[in-house]
Coordinates of N, CA and C in Angstrom, one line a residue:
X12 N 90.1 84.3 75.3 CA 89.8 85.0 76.5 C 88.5 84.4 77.0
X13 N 88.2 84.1 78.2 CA 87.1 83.7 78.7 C 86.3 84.8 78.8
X14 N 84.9 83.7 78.7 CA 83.9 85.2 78.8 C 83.0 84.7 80.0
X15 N 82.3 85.5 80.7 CA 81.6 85.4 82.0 C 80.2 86.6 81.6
X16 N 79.1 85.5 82.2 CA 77.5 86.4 81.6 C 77.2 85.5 82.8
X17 N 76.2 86.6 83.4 CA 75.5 86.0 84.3 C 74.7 86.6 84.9
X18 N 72.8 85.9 85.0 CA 72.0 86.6 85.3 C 71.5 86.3 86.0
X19 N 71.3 87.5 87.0 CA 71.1 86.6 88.8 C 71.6 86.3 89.9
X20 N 71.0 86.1 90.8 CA 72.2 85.9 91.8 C 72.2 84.3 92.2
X21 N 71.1 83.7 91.3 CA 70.8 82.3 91.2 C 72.1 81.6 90.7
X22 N 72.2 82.3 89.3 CA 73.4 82.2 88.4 C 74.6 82.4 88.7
X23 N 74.5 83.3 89.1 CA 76.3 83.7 89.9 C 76.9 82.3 91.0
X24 N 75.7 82.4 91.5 CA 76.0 81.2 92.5 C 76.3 80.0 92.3
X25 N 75.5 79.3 91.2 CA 76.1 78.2 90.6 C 77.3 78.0 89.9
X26 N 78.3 79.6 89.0 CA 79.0 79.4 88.5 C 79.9 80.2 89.5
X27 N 80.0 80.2 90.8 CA 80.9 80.2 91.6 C 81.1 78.5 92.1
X28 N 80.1 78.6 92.5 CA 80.0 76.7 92.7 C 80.5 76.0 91.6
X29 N 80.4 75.8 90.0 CA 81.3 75.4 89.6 C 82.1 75.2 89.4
X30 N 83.1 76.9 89.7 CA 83.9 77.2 89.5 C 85.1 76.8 90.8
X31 N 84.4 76.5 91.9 CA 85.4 75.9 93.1 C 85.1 74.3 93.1
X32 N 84.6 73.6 91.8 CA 84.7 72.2 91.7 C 85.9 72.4 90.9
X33 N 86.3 72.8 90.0 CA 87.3 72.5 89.3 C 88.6 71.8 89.7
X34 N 89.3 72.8 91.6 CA 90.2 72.0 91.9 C 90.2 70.8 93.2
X35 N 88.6 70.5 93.0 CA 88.4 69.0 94.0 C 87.8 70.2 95.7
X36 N 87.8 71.6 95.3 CA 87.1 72.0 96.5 C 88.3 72.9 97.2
X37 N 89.5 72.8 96.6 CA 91.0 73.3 97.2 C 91.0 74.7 97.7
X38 N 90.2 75.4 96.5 CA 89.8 77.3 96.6 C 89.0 77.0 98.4
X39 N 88.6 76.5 98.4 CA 87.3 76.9 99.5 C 88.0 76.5 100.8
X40 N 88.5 75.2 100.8 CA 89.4 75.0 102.2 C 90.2 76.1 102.6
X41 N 91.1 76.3 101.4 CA 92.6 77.8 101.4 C 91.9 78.8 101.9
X42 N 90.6 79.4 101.4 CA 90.0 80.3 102.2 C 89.3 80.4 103.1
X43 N 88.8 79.2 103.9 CA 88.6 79.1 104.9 C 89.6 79.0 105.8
X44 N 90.9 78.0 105.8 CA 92.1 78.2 106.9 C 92.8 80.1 106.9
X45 N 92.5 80.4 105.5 CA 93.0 82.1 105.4 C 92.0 82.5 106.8
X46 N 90.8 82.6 106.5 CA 89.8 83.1 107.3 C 89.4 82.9 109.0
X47 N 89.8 81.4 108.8 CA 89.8 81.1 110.4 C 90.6 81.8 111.0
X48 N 92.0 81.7 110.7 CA 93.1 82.4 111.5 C 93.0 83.8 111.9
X49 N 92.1 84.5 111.1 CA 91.8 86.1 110.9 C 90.4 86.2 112.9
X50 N 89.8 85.0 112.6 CA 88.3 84.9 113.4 C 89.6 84.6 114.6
X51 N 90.6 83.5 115.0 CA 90.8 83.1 116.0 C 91.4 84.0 117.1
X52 N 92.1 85.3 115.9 CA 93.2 86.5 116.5 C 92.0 87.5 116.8
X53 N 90.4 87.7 116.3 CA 89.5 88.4 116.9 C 89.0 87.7 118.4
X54 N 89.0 86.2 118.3 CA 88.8 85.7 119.6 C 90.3 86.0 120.7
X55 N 90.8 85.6 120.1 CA 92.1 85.9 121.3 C 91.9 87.5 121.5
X56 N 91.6 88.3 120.8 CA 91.7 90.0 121.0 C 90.6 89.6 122.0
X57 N 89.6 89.8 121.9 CA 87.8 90.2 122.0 C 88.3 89.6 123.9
X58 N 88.7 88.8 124.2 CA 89.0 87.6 125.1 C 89.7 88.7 126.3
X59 N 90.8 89.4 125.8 CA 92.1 90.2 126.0 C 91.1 91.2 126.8
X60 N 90.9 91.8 125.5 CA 89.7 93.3 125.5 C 89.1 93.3 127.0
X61 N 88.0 92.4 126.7 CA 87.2 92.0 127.8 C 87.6 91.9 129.0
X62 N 88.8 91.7 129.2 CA 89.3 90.9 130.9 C 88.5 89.7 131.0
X63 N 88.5 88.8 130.4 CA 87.8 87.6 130.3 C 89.1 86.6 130.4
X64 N 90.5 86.7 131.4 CA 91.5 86.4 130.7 C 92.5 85.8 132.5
X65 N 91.9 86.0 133.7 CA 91.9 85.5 134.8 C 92.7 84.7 135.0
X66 N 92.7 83.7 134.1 CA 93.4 82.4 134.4 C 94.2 82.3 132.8
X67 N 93.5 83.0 131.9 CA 94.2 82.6 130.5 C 93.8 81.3 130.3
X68 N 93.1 80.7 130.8 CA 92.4 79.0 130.2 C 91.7 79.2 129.1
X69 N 90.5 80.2 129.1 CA 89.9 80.9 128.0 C 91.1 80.8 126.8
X70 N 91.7 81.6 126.8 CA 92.7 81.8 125.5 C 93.2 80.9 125.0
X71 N 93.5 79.6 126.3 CA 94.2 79.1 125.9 C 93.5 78.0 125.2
X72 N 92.3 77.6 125.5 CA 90.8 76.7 125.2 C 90.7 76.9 123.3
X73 N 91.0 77.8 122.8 CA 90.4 78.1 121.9 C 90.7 77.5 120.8
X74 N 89.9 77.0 119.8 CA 90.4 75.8 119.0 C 89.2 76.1 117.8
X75 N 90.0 75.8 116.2 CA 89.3 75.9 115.4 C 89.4 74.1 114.4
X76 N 88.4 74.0 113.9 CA 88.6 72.8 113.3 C 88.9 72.6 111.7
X77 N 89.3 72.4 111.0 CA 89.7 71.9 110.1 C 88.8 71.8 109.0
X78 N 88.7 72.7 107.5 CA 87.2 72.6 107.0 C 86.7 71.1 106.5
X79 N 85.7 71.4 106.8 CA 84.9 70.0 107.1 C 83.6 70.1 106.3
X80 N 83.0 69.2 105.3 CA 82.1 69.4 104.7 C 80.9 68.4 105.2
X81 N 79.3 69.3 104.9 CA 78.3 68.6 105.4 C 77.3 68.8 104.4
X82 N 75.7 68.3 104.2 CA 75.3 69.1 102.9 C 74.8 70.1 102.6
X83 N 75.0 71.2 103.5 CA 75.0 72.7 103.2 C 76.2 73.4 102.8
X84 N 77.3 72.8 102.8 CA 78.4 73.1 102.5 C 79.8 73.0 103.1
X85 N 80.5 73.7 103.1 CA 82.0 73.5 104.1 C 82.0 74.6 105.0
X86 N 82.3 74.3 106.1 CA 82.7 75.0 107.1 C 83.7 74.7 108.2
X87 N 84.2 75.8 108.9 CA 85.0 75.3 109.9 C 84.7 76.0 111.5
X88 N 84.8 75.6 112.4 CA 84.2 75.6 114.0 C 85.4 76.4 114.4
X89 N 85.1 77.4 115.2 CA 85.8 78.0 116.0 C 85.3 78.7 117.0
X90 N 85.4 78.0 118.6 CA 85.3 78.8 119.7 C 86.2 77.6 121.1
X91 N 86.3 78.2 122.1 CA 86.9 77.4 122.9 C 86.2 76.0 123.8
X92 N 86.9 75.8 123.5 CA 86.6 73.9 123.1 C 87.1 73.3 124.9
X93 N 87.3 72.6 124.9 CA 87.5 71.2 126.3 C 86.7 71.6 127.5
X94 N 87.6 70.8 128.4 CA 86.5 71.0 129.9 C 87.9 72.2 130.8
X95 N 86.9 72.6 131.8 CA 87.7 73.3 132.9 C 87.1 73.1 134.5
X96 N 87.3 73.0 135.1 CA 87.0 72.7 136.4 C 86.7 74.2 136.8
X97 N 85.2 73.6 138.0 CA 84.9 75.3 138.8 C 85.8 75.4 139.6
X98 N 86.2 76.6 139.5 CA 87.3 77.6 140.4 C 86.8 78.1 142.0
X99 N 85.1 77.7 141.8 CA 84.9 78.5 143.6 C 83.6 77.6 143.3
X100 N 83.0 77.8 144.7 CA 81.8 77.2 145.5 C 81.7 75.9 145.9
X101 N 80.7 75.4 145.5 CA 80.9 73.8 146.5 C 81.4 72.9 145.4
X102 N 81.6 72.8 144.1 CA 82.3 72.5 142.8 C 83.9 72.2 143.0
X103 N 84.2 73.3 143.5 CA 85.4 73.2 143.3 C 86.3 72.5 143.4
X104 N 87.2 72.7 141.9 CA 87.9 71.4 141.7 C 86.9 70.2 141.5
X105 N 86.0 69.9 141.5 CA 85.5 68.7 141.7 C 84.7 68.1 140.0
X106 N 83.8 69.3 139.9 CA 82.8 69.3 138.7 C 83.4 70.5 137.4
X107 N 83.2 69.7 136.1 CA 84.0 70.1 135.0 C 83.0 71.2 134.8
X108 N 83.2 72.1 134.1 CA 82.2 73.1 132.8 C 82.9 73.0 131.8
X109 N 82.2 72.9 130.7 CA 82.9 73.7 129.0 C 83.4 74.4 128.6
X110 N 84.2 74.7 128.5 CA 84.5 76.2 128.3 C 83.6 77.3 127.4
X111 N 83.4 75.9 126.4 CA 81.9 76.9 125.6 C 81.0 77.5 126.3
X112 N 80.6 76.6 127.3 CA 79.2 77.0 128.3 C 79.9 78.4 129.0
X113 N 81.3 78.3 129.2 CA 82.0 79.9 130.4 C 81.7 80.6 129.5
X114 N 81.9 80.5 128.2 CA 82.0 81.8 127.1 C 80.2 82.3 127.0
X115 N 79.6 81.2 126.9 CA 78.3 81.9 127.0 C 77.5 82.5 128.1
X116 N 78.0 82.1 129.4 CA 77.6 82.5 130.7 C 78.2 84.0 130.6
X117 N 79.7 84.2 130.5 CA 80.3 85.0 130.5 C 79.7 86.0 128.9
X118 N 78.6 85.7 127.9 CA 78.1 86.8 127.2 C 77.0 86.9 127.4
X119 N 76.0 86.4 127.8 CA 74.7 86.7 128.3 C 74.0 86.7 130.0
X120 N 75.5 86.1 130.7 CA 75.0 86.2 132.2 C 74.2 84.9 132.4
X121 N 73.9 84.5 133.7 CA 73.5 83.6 134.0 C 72.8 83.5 135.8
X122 N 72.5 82.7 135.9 CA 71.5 82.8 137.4 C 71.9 82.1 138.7
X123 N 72.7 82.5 139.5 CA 73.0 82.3 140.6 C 72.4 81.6 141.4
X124 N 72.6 80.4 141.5 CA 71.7 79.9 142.5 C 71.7 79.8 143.9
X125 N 72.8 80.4 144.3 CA 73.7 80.5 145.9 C 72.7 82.2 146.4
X126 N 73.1 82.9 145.2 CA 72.4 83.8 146.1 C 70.9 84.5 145.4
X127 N 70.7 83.5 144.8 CA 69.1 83.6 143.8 C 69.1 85.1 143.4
X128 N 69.9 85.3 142.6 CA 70.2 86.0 141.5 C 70.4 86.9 139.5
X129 N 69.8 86.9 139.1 CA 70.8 87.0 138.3 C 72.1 87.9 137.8
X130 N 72.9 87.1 137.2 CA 74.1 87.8 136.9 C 74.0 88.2 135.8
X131 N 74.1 89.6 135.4 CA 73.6 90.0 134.1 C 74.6 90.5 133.7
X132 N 75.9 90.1 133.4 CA 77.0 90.4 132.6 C 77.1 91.0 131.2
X133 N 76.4 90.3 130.6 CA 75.9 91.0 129.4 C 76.8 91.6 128.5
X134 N 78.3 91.6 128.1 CA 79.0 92.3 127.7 C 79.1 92.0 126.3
X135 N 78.6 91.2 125.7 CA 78.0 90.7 124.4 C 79.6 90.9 123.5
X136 N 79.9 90.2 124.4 CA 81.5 89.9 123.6 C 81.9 88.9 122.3
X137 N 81.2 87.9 122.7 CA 81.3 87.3 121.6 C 80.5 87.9 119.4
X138 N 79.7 88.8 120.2 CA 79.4 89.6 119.1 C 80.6 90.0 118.5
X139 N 81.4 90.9 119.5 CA 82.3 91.7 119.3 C 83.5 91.0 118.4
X140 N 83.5 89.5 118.5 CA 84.6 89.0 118.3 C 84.2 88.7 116.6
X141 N 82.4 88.6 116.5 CA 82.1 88.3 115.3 C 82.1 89.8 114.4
X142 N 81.9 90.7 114.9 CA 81.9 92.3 114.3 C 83.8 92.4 114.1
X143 N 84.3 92.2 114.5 CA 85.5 92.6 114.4 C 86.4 91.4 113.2
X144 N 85.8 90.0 113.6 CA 86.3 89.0 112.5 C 86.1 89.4 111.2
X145 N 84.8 90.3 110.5 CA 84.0 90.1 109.8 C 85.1 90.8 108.6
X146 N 85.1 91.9 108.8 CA 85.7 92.3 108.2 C 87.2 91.5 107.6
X147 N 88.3 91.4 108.3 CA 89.3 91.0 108.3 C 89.5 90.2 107.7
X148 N 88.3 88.7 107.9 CA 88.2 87.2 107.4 C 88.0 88.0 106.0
X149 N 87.2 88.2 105.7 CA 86.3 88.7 104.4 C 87.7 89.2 103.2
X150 N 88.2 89.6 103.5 CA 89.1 90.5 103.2 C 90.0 89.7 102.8
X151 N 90.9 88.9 104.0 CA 91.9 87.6 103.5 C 91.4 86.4 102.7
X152 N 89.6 86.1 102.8 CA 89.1 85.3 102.0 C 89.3 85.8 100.7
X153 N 89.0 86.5 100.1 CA 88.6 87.2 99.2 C 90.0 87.6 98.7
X154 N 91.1 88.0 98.9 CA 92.7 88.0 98.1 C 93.0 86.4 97.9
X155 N 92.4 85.4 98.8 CA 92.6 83.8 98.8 C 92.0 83.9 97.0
X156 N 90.6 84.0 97.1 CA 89.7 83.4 96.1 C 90.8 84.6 94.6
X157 N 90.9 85.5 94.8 CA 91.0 86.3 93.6 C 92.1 85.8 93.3
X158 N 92.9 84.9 93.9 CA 94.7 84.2 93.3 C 93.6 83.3 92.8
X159 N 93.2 82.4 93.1 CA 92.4 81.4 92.8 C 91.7 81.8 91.1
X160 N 91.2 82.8 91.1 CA 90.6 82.9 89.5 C 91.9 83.2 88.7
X161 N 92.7 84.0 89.5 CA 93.9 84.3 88.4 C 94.6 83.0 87.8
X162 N 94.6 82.1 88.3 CA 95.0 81.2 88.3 C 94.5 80.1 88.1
X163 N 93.1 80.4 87.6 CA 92.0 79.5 86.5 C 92.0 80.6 84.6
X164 N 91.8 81.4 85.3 CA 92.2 82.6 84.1 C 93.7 82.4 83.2
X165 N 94.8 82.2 84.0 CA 96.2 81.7 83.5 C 95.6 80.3 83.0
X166 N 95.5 79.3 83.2 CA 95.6 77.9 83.2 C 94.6 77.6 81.8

């Protein structure tokens, strides 16, 4: 029977890090694509919720990437990604935006320069989409990782 002692949260941490070398890093990807998919269905909700949804380009923009390691660790990117063209003023049609940059205008508001303004939208949605992921990810991570020990515990 294995035995597990550990003092710290220094300790714990290295022998979880150990313990996701064993299969080349496999645990941590599986629970990160478990977890993205949990965060993407809070973006598509949060998106819905909002009436942020006009054209559906937003929803449709939304793209996560593939876990990807750097030297803080592995992670994976998720918010809506490409270009979209402005829909009104002297832009139109003509000059692209990000969709990233819509999603942030559209959570913190932004400054009108037509009618020297600000637009204080403010609806702090993208929180909402992080408050509502949190749980859910956590949750599908975490049934990911516990097959994962059973299955160092078997072996």
């Amino acid at each position: 029977m294995a035995r597990l002692k550990v003092e710290g949260i220094a300790s714990l941490e290295r022998m979880l890090k150990d313990l996701s070398t064993l299969d080349g890093g496999k645990a941590e990807e599986d629970m990160l694509n478990a977890g993205r998919k949990e965060v993407e269905k809070a973006w598509e909700h949060q998106i819905q919720k909002h009436g942020l949804i006009d054209s559906g380009k937003m929803k449709k923009a939304l793209s996560s990437s593939k876990p990807k390691r750097n030297i803080w660790g592995i992670f994976s990117q998720i918010y809506p990604s490409g270009y979209d063209y402005y829909e009104s003023g002297p832009n139109q049609g003509k000059k692209r935006v990000r969709n990233a940059a819509k999603a942030f205008m559209q959570h913190y508001g932004f400054y009108n320069h037509v009618t020297q303004s600000f637009y204080d939208k403010h609806v702090g949605w993208v929180d909402d989409v992080e408050k509502e992921a949190l749980e859910n990810a956590t949750e599908v991570m975490t049934k990911v990782y516990d097959l994962y020990l059973k299955r160092i515990m078997k072996g």
